[in-house]
DNA sequence: GCCATCACTGTAGGAGCGCTAAATGATCGA
DNA sequence: TCGATCATTTAGCGCTCCTACAGTGATGGC
């Protein structure tokens, strides 16, 4: 009877289009995958792959076999999930992909609690941007993704993925203590026209929000200083050479010489946990999701 | 990921109710099956089997797992069949169970032709009575069963099994050359009242037909001589101490001193080939079925 | 047109798995 | 209580599968 390992290899090759990528995903060397395919060909006495240029293509028979292999592997995974569900223990490896701010501001609390309450759980974290994180969940390489979106460009999820909103992450304007806005209760976007910005690199919430909001208002923001580190940003702010924007999540208390002023309306970046719907039967995933929800720092008053 | 071998072991144990029988069917020692189950328990961290007396019982979790294992194995088998079908060659092992007369009178011709035309085919034959042969096909232990039934007690097949009629096997009355019926063109059942019978052991067509037909006519047949071997039966017949009944299938020419007289109506034992419906996609099975049909000795005139 | 690179394949060798055989444990029937 | 029947445990052997490394053929930059 056909070996499952061979089917996994074929399925991965069919899915990722190359022996190398399949091997990478499976955690093997390309040689191992190649040998598995060769053996599968010998055992089934069927040509499954053909070389094309530097790569390979699957024959029709292989495509078909890969399709049923997918169903078989799904059933096997389902059986494993059912067993784990029946056992009810949160156990095994759980991989989380989170964007940097969440990795810093949300995961430490969640992780320490998970490790305390579920010693059998081996949690791994990868810092990944939201787009890639969702793709990784969809491919099954990661169990949970912590991602964000903006109210005006809501996150679209592939079929089969579910999400729960953990909360919103408001961002404040950081200004030097001597700044004209330092004493205000809140500021509006239009108050910020003409300012020089100290932003973290493109992809940061500062950059994102500036571009989204200011441009919509018809103003091109002046990002004079683009820095990589939060500490650099703070040092510049303290010198009074510009202002910044920073999410509260994962931000420590602002140092002397810098003041955080809430924005009105607050930049509404929403944070979600995303997972494969069927995988939620795994207790490990269920407890992690619930822990993430519980440790969300409720700073509605902050 | 769960190993297929473990699932096969569990499935077999669930199906046959004991480690020993499962091992026998799988072609392993009980030790191997026991070890597989133990490993499956360790890997899934789930209790799957419990000892009960000398045997075992499966837990609920195991029952459920075995059920999905059945679906998985079915898919795997299906995938293999598809590959073989696509390849189109009759190849691999093919197991036939046949009742003794067919094994002697029908299979030799079929086998020699199969071996000639399909060198890749490894045909195995087991002489088995029809009831057991059908059960073996249903369990998947045998691919094709050659069986018979009587017109008044038609063969009932379990779901999923198919059959084709190969032909009818008429039986003649064998009488000594000196017998009063020796010159007749045919004889009727009522002509045979009062005769002493030389029969092969219970289960033979002679015995079966005598009991079925004579008793229906209200006559208890007198089986004076019950022998095991055809040659013995012939020797007795030649001495004129009784008469016999023998199917034409697998019977050689009758020796001097013995005459075959057709019965009217002929005992209508019908011969079928039986197979699992889904397995007919296998070229090996398809060609064997067609060969069996082709080599059926057409003796409508004999 | 040559060489660097990329992708897959082949080979040798070592680690680990899964099987068998034989002994052991547990239970049932006589 | 003894023998028979099932299942399990242990030791050990063979085989499989993986990695490391070398090799082959196609591609593309220069």
XYZ file of C-alpha atoms (C1' of nucleotides) in Angstrom:
664
model
C 0.000 0.000 0.000
C 1.196 3.495 -0.872
C 3.226 5.121 1.856
C 1.961 8.322 3.408
C 5.399 9.930 3.311
C 5.450 9.597 -0.450
C 2.029 11.159 -0.748
C 3.119 14.031 1.463
C 6.109 14.595 -0.756
C 4.053 14.501 -3.940
C 1.429 16.750 -2.452
C 4.004 19.303 -1.363
C 5.668 19.264 -4.764
C 2.310 19.688 -6.469
C 1.486 22.539 -4.161
C 4.746 24.424 -4.244
C 5.791 23.585 -7.765
C 9.351 22.606 -7.027
C 11.292 19.949 -5.198
C 13.343 22.520 -3.352
C 10.421 24.454 -1.946
C 8.565 21.275 -1.074
C 11.611 20.008 0.769
C 11.917 23.260 2.633
C 8.306 23.153 3.750
C 8.531 19.491 4.739
C 11.751 20.061 6.622
C 13.799 17.719 4.439
C 16.597 18.077 1.950
C 15.652 18.199 -1.732
C 17.418 14.888 -2.141
C 15.013 13.200 0.250
C 11.978 14.515 -1.598
C 13.465 13.542 -4.932
C 14.088 10.030 -3.674
C 10.557 9.742 -2.334
C 9.149 10.719 -5.700
C 11.446 8.288 -7.492
C 10.295 5.491 -5.231
C 6.668 6.433 -5.707
C 7.209 6.249 -9.444
C 8.805 2.859 -9.176
C 6.132 1.502 -6.862
C 3.248 2.722 -8.970
C 5.075 1.998 -12.228
C 3.847 5.361 -13.403
C 5.696 8.409 -14.658
C 4.820 11.187 -12.251
C 7.263 13.991 -12.928
C 9.114 15.272 -15.926
C 12.005 17.671 -16.026
C 11.347 20.960 -17.668
C 14.248 23.327 -17.850
C 15.732 23.577 -14.418
C 12.522 22.598 -12.722
C 9.931 19.863 -12.967
C 6.339 19.455 -14.040
C 3.846 16.883 -12.832
C 2.183 14.511 -15.258
C -1.589 14.240 -15.397
C -1.482 11.063 -13.367
C 0.596 12.825 -10.743
C -1.797 15.764 -10.600
C -4.668 13.414 -10.025
C -2.788 11.435 -7.435
C -1.775 14.648 -5.710
C -5.417 15.672 -5.579
C -6.469 12.497 -3.801
C -3.359 12.754 -1.669
C -4.641 16.122 -0.517
C -7.921 14.541 0.525
C -6.138 11.725 2.276
C -3.831 14.049 4.161
C -6.798 16.166 5.138
C -8.545 13.129 6.566
C -5.441 12.123 8.461
C -5.076 15.606 9.870
C -8.730 15.533 10.770
C -8.281 12.265 12.619
C -5.383 13.720 14.561
C -7.400 16.794 15.427
C -10.268 14.663 16.632
C -7.965 12.706 18.895
C -6.438 15.849 20.283
C -9.868 17.342 20.756
C -11.062 14.286 22.626
C -8.028 14.379 24.832
C -8.733 18.025 25.567
C -5.204 18.953 26.551
C -3.403 21.902 25.072
C -0.233 20.220 23.979
C 2.246 20.114 21.170
C 3.823 22.832 19.090
C 1.958 26.026 18.348
C 3.369 28.535 15.911
C 2.316 32.173 16.057
C 3.128 34.786 13.457
C 2.737 38.345 14.681
C 3.604 41.771 13.358
C 6.344 43.526 15.304
C 4.241 45.757 17.562
C 2.073 42.868 18.674
C 5.116 40.683 19.166
C 6.423 43.273 21.559
C 3.268 44.556 23.221
C 0.929 41.598 23.305
C 2.740 38.315 23.034
C 5.035 38.467 26.079
C 2.081 38.535 28.475
C 0.221 35.860 26.510
C 3.264 33.629 26.266
C 4.140 33.732 29.945
C 0.574 32.872 30.822
C 0.387 30.053 28.293
C 3.658 28.588 29.506
C 2.423 28.749 33.090
C -0.973 27.227 32.491
C -0.107 24.724 29.763
C 3.321 23.264 30.358
C 2.816 20.789 27.536
C 2.564 23.588 25.038
C 5.592 24.534 22.972
C 4.886 27.981 21.570
C 6.984 29.430 18.768
C 6.763 32.969 17.503
C 7.743 34.487 14.190
C 7.730 38.197 13.586
C 6.042 38.554 10.205
C 4.081 41.263 8.488
C 0.308 40.726 8.386
C 0.026 39.878 4.704
C 2.632 37.150 4.885
C 1.305 35.954 8.244
C -2.153 35.289 6.809
C -0.624 33.426 3.877
C 1.410 31.299 6.272
C -1.713 30.386 8.248
C -3.472 29.506 5.030
C -0.627 27.234 4.012
C -0.729 25.579 7.404
C 2.794 26.622 8.289
C 1.635 28.726 11.198
C -1.306 28.119 13.500
C -2.247 31.625 14.552
C -1.484 34.971 12.985
C -1.787 38.221 14.893
C -2.485 40.843 12.281
C -3.912 44.327 11.931
C -5.888 46.280 9.417
C -7.352 49.740 9.004
C -11.012 50.532 9.171
C -10.995 51.833 5.625
C -9.156 48.834 4.163
C -10.546 45.853 6.030
C -8.614 42.628 6.083
C -9.755 40.071 3.495
C -9.368 36.452 4.572
C -9.070 33.445 2.287
C -11.783 30.821 2.528
C -11.471 28.567 5.553
C -9.788 31.111 7.772
C -11.477 32.673 10.786
C -10.605 35.652 12.908
C -11.461 37.325 16.132
C -10.913 40.963 16.953
C -8.586 41.365 19.898
C -9.020 45.088 20.147
C -8.061 48.402 18.627
C -4.669 49.928 18.889
C -4.943 53.700 19.162
C -1.906 55.773 18.285
C -0.874 59.035 19.889
C 1.095 61.908 18.513
C 4.404 62.248 20.310
C 5.649 65.769 20.599
C 8.506 67.417 22.454
C 7.413 68.889 25.783
C 8.108 72.323 24.393
C 5.864 71.842 21.375
C 2.836 74.000 20.806
C 0.551 70.960 20.971
C 2.084 69.480 24.104
C -0.579 70.780 26.429
C -3.604 69.933 24.333
C -6.169 67.374 25.415
C -6.242 66.028 21.886
C -5.215 67.016 18.396
C -6.859 66.645 15.011
C -5.241 65.704 11.774
C -5.550 69.228 10.473
C -3.537 70.508 13.447
C -0.567 68.562 12.135
C -0.176 70.178 8.737
C 3.308 71.557 8.215
C 4.974 69.473 10.899
C 8.231 67.642 10.292
C 7.871 63.955 11.061
C 10.206 61.532 12.735
C 8.926 58.190 11.506
C 9.983 54.660 11.721
C 10.655 53.026 8.364
C 7.846 52.425 5.827
C 5.531 49.752 7.152
C 5.435 51.263 10.612
C 2.137 52.538 11.833
C 3.517 56.080 11.852
C 4.344 55.917 8.191
C 1.155 54.088 7.248
C -1.156 56.407 9.086
C 0.560 59.542 7.876
C 0.253 58.518 4.283
C -3.306 57.350 4.608
C -4.692 60.213 6.579
C -2.703 63.230 5.536
C -2.845 62.464 1.853
C -6.579 61.967 2.067
C -6.681 65.468 3.466
C -4.688 66.579 0.425
C -1.506 67.267 2.344
C 1.790 65.568 1.592
C 3.391 64.820 4.957
C 6.989 65.783 5.394
C 8.829 62.735 6.703
C 12.115 64.396 7.428
C 13.594 61.654 9.575
C 13.137 57.966 8.849
C 14.636 55.843 11.594
C 14.711 52.124 12.347
C 14.709 52.121 16.143
C 12.216 53.388 18.631
C 15.034 54.675 20.837
C 16.422 56.780 18.015
C 12.998 58.203 17.403
C 12.648 59.127 21.071
C 16.059 60.770 21.194
C 15.144 62.926 18.216
C 11.766 63.797 19.696
C 13.384 64.876 22.956
C 15.554 67.284 20.992
C 12.499 68.917 19.571
C 13.423 68.516 15.907
C 10.127 66.952 14.886
C 7.078 65.030 16.002
C 6.114 61.375 15.725
C 3.177 59.007 15.847
C 3.278 55.770 17.801
C 0.761 53.075 18.687
C 0.120 52.513 22.347
C 0.461 48.768 21.994
C 3.961 47.835 22.937
C 4.993 51.340 23.721
C 6.476 51.918 27.152
C 5.882 55.069 29.161
C 7.152 58.072 27.234
C 10.329 59.556 28.696
C 10.680 63.034 30.124
C 10.788 65.705 27.490
C 8.269 63.923 25.296
C 4.496 64.142 25.577
C 1.864 61.832 24.079
C -1.211 63.616 22.797
C -4.220 61.549 21.687
C -5.394 61.963 18.120
C -9.021 62.735 17.376
C -10.361 60.686 15.714
C -7.949 58.024 16.880
C -6.239 56.094 14.088
C -8.260 52.947 14.262
C -5.909 50.136 13.566
C -7.663 46.940 14.578
C -5.837 43.859 15.789
C -7.053 40.362 14.963
C -6.080 36.829 15.605
C -6.469 34.654 12.513
C -6.545 30.864 12.337
C -7.673 28.033 10.143
C -11.248 27.299 11.013
C -10.877 23.539 11.219
C -7.754 23.821 13.345
C -9.681 25.553 16.120
C -10.710 22.109 17.296
C -7.207 21.768 18.626
C -7.242 22.642 22.300
C -3.806 24.222 21.945
C -5.229 26.701 19.479
C -8.395 27.294 21.436
C -6.586 28.170 24.653
C -4.081 30.358 22.841
C -6.872 32.311 21.210
C -8.657 32.751 24.483
C -5.436 33.768 26.229
C -4.738 36.348 23.553
C -8.173 37.815 24.110
C -7.748 37.848 27.864
C -4.358 39.506 27.953
C -5.372 42.275 25.602
C -4.426 45.391 27.544
C -7.667 47.298 27.968
C -6.499 50.885 27.746
C -9.691 52.502 26.669
C -9.076 54.998 29.466
C -5.384 55.494 28.871
C 1.678 12.783 11.110
C 0.013 9.465 11.864
C 1.589 6.549 10.058
C -0.515 4.548 7.625
C 0.781 1.250 8.947
C -0.618 2.055 12.366
C -3.974 2.918 10.899
C -4.013 -0.322 8.962
C -3.299 -2.226 12.138
C -6.005 -0.439 14.079
C -8.473 -0.858 11.286
C -7.801 -4.569 11.021
C -8.121 -5.023 14.756
C -11.371 -3.077 14.772
C -12.643 -5.197 11.911
C -11.601 -8.610 13.103
C -11.891 -8.041 16.808
C -8.581 -9.524 17.823
C -4.914 -8.875 17.429
C -4.254 -12.394 16.263
C -6.780 -12.371 13.460
C -5.780 -8.903 12.391
C -2.170 -9.997 12.241
C -3.102 -13.023 10.206
C -5.016 -10.947 7.693
C -2.257 -8.360 7.470
C 0.383 -11.023 7.079
C 2.240 -10.079 10.253
C 2.865 -11.672 13.595
C 0.584 -10.626 16.447
C 3.604 -9.041 18.030
C 3.976 -6.591 15.169
C 0.339 -5.541 15.364
C 0.523 -5.192 19.111
C 3.565 -2.984 18.791
C 1.918 -0.837 16.180
C -1.057 -0.279 18.433
C 1.177 0.530 21.387
C 3.050 3.090 19.329
C -0.163 4.585 18.047
C -1.313 4.979 21.627
C 1.911 6.644 22.616
C 1.914 8.961 19.627
C -1.657 10.057 20.051
C -1.408 10.036 23.849
C -4.756 8.298 23.835
C -5.868 4.990 25.270
C -7.081 2.994 22.310
C -7.396 -0.578 23.497
C -8.220 -2.246 26.758
C -7.728 -5.828 27.706
C -10.848 -7.786 28.385
C -10.323 -11.323 29.413
C -7.952 -12.905 26.972
C -8.878 -10.519 24.221
C -9.139 -6.788 23.763
C -11.795 -4.155 23.231
C -11.404 -0.816 21.509
C -12.163 2.399 23.324
C -14.604 4.903 21.868
C -11.747 7.020 20.613
C -10.266 3.992 18.900
C -13.582 3.100 17.293
C -13.859 6.574 15.912
C -10.280 6.602 14.729
C -10.771 3.223 13.125
C -13.791 4.576 11.282
C -11.832 7.425 9.747
C -8.958 5.039 9.157
C -11.344 2.975 7.053
C -12.158 6.028 4.957
C -8.502 6.900 4.620
C -7.526 3.399 3.572
C -10.367 3.353 1.101
C -9.097 6.558 -0.446
C -5.583 5.195 -0.621
C -6.806 2.020 -2.250
C -8.843 4.105 -4.626
C -5.783 6.117 -5.559
C -3.854 2.951 -6.265
C -6.678 1.574 -8.376
C -6.816 4.784 -10.361
C -3.127 4.596 -11.070
C -3.360 0.993 -12.127
C -6.376 1.766 -14.257
C -4.556 4.591 -15.955
C -1.616 2.354 -16.635
C -3.954 -0.209 -18.107
C -1.682 -3.207 -17.598
C -2.870 -6.362 -15.923
C -0.202 -6.734 -13.333
C 0.359 -7.651 -9.719
C -1.075 -10.413 -7.605
C -4.553 -11.743 -8.228
C -6.126 -14.189 -5.838
C -8.916 -16.485 -6.947
C -11.031 -18.643 -4.677
C -12.854 -21.430 -6.468
C -14.853 -24.464 -5.457
C -13.173 -27.764 -6.249
C -14.928 -28.649 -9.496
C -14.223 -25.255 -10.979
C -10.646 -25.365 -9.774
C -10.239 -28.561 -11.733
C -12.420 -27.983 -14.755
C -12.250 -24.284 -15.405
C -9.199 -22.702 -13.881
C -6.426 -24.612 -15.624
C -7.446 -23.306 -19.037
C -7.998 -19.807 -17.694
C -4.705 -19.779 -15.830
C -2.578 -20.921 -18.721
C -4.121 -18.295 -20.941
C -3.672 -15.558 -18.346
C -0.063 -16.501 -17.793
C 0.546 -16.452 -21.535
C -1.142 -13.164 -22.243
C -0.251 -11.283 -19.074
C 3.200 -12.228 -17.887
C 3.095 -9.528 -15.237
C 0.187 -11.214 -13.529
C 0.813 -13.414 -10.528
C -2.303 -15.514 -10.096
C -2.927 -17.479 -6.923
C -5.718 -19.955 -6.420
C -7.373 -21.218 -3.264
C -9.819 -24.058 -3.307
C -12.642 -22.829 -1.102
C -16.324 -23.581 -0.839
C -18.630 -20.921 -2.303
C -19.925 -19.507 0.956
C -16.471 -18.895 2.346
C -15.214 -17.677 -1.038
C -17.805 -14.909 -1.177
C -16.949 -13.875 2.375
C -13.274 -13.732 1.449
C -14.003 -11.489 -1.522
C -16.079 -9.260 0.694
C -13.238 -8.958 3.164
C -10.853 -8.110 0.359
C -8.704 -11.144 0.961
C -9.468 -12.599 -2.435
C -10.112 -10.736 -5.665
C -12.347 -13.124 -7.524
C -14.493 -16.001 -6.309
C -15.768 -18.694 -8.626
C -18.930 -19.983 -7.001
C -22.100 -21.865 -7.836
C -25.685 -21.861 -6.752
C -28.867 -23.721 -7.541
C -31.764 -22.230 -9.406
C -34.055 -22.742 -6.448
C -31.674 -21.197 -3.911
C -30.074 -18.278 -5.707
C -26.833 -16.838 -4.432
C -27.233 -13.736 -2.265
C -24.388 -11.242 -2.512
C -23.415 -8.659 0.096
C -23.589 -5.020 -0.919
C -20.732 -3.873 -3.112
C -20.134 -7.244 -4.725
C -20.901 -7.951 -8.361
C -21.162 -11.169 -10.318
C -21.321 -12.501 -13.813
C -22.737 -15.844 -14.849
C -20.092 -17.998 -16.499
C -22.481 -20.742 -17.461
C -24.433 -23.724 -16.217
C -22.874 -26.941 -15.198
C -25.149 -29.828 -16.135
C -24.667 -33.150 -14.397
C -25.166 -36.575 -15.902
C -26.098 -39.817 -14.309
C -23.248 -42.300 -14.553
C -24.326 -45.901 -14.851
C -22.532 -49.137 -15.555
C -22.689 -50.151 -19.238
C -24.841 -53.083 -18.242
C -27.393 -50.943 -16.424
C -30.989 -50.846 -17.594
C -30.687 -47.049 -18.202
C -27.422 -47.241 -20.110
C -28.968 -47.039 -23.542
C -31.496 -44.280 -22.811
C -31.253 -40.889 -24.439
C -32.041 -39.276 -21.129
C -33.440 -40.179 -17.736
C -35.833 -38.434 -15.385
C -35.587 -38.199 -11.640
C -38.413 -40.636 -11.203
C -36.477 -43.250 -13.192
C -33.891 -43.260 -10.438
C -36.048 -44.302 -7.523
C -34.683 -47.361 -5.780
C -31.164 -47.062 -7.092
C -28.116 -47.436 -4.867
C -25.893 -44.380 -5.112
C -22.140 -44.070 -5.212
C -21.589 -40.485 -4.116
C -18.691 -38.330 -3.295
C -18.749 -36.954 0.215
C -21.410 -34.459 1.363
C -20.861 -31.144 -0.370
C -20.314 -32.779 -3.736
C -22.809 -32.023 -6.426
C -23.926 -35.657 -6.411
C -24.850 -35.503 -2.786
C -26.358 -32.025 -3.037
C -28.501 -32.765 -6.028
C -29.687 -36.109 -4.714
C -30.864 -34.587 -1.492
C -32.461 -31.598 -3.113
C -34.240 -33.363 -5.939
C -35.097 -36.803 -4.626
C -36.344 -35.556 -1.300
C -38.512 -33.010 -3.040
C -40.037 -35.922 -4.886
C -40.655 -37.554 -1.511
C -38.032 -40.244 -1.952
C -35.123 -40.753 0.415
C -32.100 -41.558 -1.763
C -30.020 -44.533 -0.786
C -26.419 -43.366 -0.648
C -24.832 -46.744 -0.175
C -21.273 -45.710 -0.986
C -19.732 -42.432 0.072
C -16.263 -42.002 -1.377
C -13.707 -39.216 -1.424
C -12.049 -39.737 -4.790
C -13.417 -39.654 -8.284
C -11.282 -42.633 -9.259
C -12.790 -44.722 -6.490
C -16.230 -43.739 -7.638
C -15.427 -44.780 -11.193
C -14.023 -48.143 -10.110
C -17.201 -48.888 -8.199
C -19.373 -47.798 -11.099
C -17.491 -50.059 -13.496
C -18.246 -53.001 -11.189
C -21.930 -52.275 -11.503
C -22.635 -51.997 -7.779
C -24.437 -48.675 -8.074
C -24.891 -45.449 -10.021
C -23.551 -41.940 -9.618
C -24.110 -38.346 -10.570
C -21.308 -36.120 -11.742
C -21.075 -32.609 -13.178
C -19.600 -32.316 -16.628
C -17.341 -29.484 -15.574
C -13.979 -30.930 -14.726
C -14.972 -34.455 -15.564
C -12.815 -36.247 -18.078
C -14.184 -38.709 -20.624
C -15.876 -41.584 -18.858
C -13.942 -44.847 -19.048
C -15.128 -48.040 -20.713
C -17.761 -49.836 -18.732
C -19.428 -46.635 -17.600
C -22.005 -44.602 -19.468
C -23.089 -41.004 -18.918
C -26.815 -40.446 -19.377
C -28.152 -36.885 -19.357
C -30.731 -35.996 -16.762
C -33.994 -34.373 -17.751
C -34.420 -31.716 -16.537
C -30.715 -31.154 -16.104
C -29.660 -30.205 -12.580
C -29.135 -26.541 -13.129
C -26.162 -25.569 -11.051
C -25.048 -22.156 -12.214
C -21.480 -20.948 -12.036
C -20.612 -17.314 -11.303
C -17.578 -15.185 -10.913
C -17.900 -12.744 -8.015
C -15.792 -9.649 -7.330
C -15.845 -6.397 -5.461
C -17.469 -3.863 -7.674
C -14.921 -1.112 -7.130
C -12.022 -3.480 -7.706
C -13.167 -4.166 -11.263
C -11.323 -1.001 -12.234
C -8.152 -3.014 -11.839
C -7.113 -4.255 -15.247
C -5.859 -7.470 -13.668
C -9.358 -8.238 -12.464
C -11.026 -7.138 -15.670
C -8.902 -9.394 -17.869
C -9.275 -12.328 -15.511
C -13.043 -11.996 -15.558
C -13.100 -11.808 -19.309
C -10.734 -14.771 -19.603
C -12.937 -16.820 -17.296
C -15.906 -16.054 -19.519
C -14.003 -16.913 -22.671
C -12.627 -20.226 -21.526
C -15.964 -21.483 -20.305
C -16.331 -24.800 -22.081
C -19.463 -24.454 -24.146
C -20.892 -27.973 -23.972
C -24.495 -27.194 -24.699
C -24.318 -29.970 -27.261
C -22.343 -32.451 -25.194
C 30.524 31.502 -25.976
C 31.977 30.715 -21.444
C 31.302 30.309 -16.777
C 28.549 30.872 -12.604
C 24.361 29.457 -10.851
C 20.329 26.894 -10.109
C 17.529 22.776 -9.689
C 17.180 18.146 -9.490
C 19.361 13.406 -9.128
C 22.588 9.776 -7.669
C 25.607 7.540 -4.039
C 27.453 6.300 0.420
C 26.747 5.909 4.986
C 24.576 6.241 9.492
C 20.478 6.444 12.500
C 16.230 4.651 13.512
C 12.173 2.008 12.586
C 9.551 -2.285 12.194
C 9.621 -6.786 11.771
C 10.309 -11.828 13.762
C 11.261 -15.085 17.292
C 10.959 -16.436 21.826
C 9.758 -15.692 26.496
C 6.317 -13.817 29.719
C 1.844 -12.552 31.559
C -3.092 -13.088 31.869
C -7.355 -15.585 31.430
C -10.502 -19.303 30.404
C -12.173 -24.070 30.011
C -11.806 -28.836 31.413
C -4.729 -27.209 38.361
C -3.101 -27.820 33.853
C -3.107 -26.782 29.212
C -4.736 -23.763 25.671
C -5.455 -19.274 23.949
C -4.441 -14.227 23.419
C -1.864 -10.519 24.051
C 2.472 -8.265 25.273
C 7.436 -7.672 26.127
C 12.289 -8.026 24.841
C 16.279 -8.730 21.917
C 18.062 -8.430 17.664
C 18.358 -8.182 12.757
C 17.362 -6.117 8.296
C 15.699 -2.514 5.829
C 14.176 2.050 5.018
C 14.892 6.876 4.925
C 17.415 10.686 5.710
C 21.739 13.726 5.209
C 25.940 15.091 3.074
C 28.229 15.478 -0.995
C 29.110 14.951 -5.756
C 27.294 15.076 -10.360
C 24.386 16.483 -14.441
C 21.905 19.380 -17.303
C 19.654 23.831 -18.199
C 19.793 28.868 -17.814
C 21.413 33.436 -17.982
C 24.814 37.200 -17.298
C 28.928 39.031 -19.204
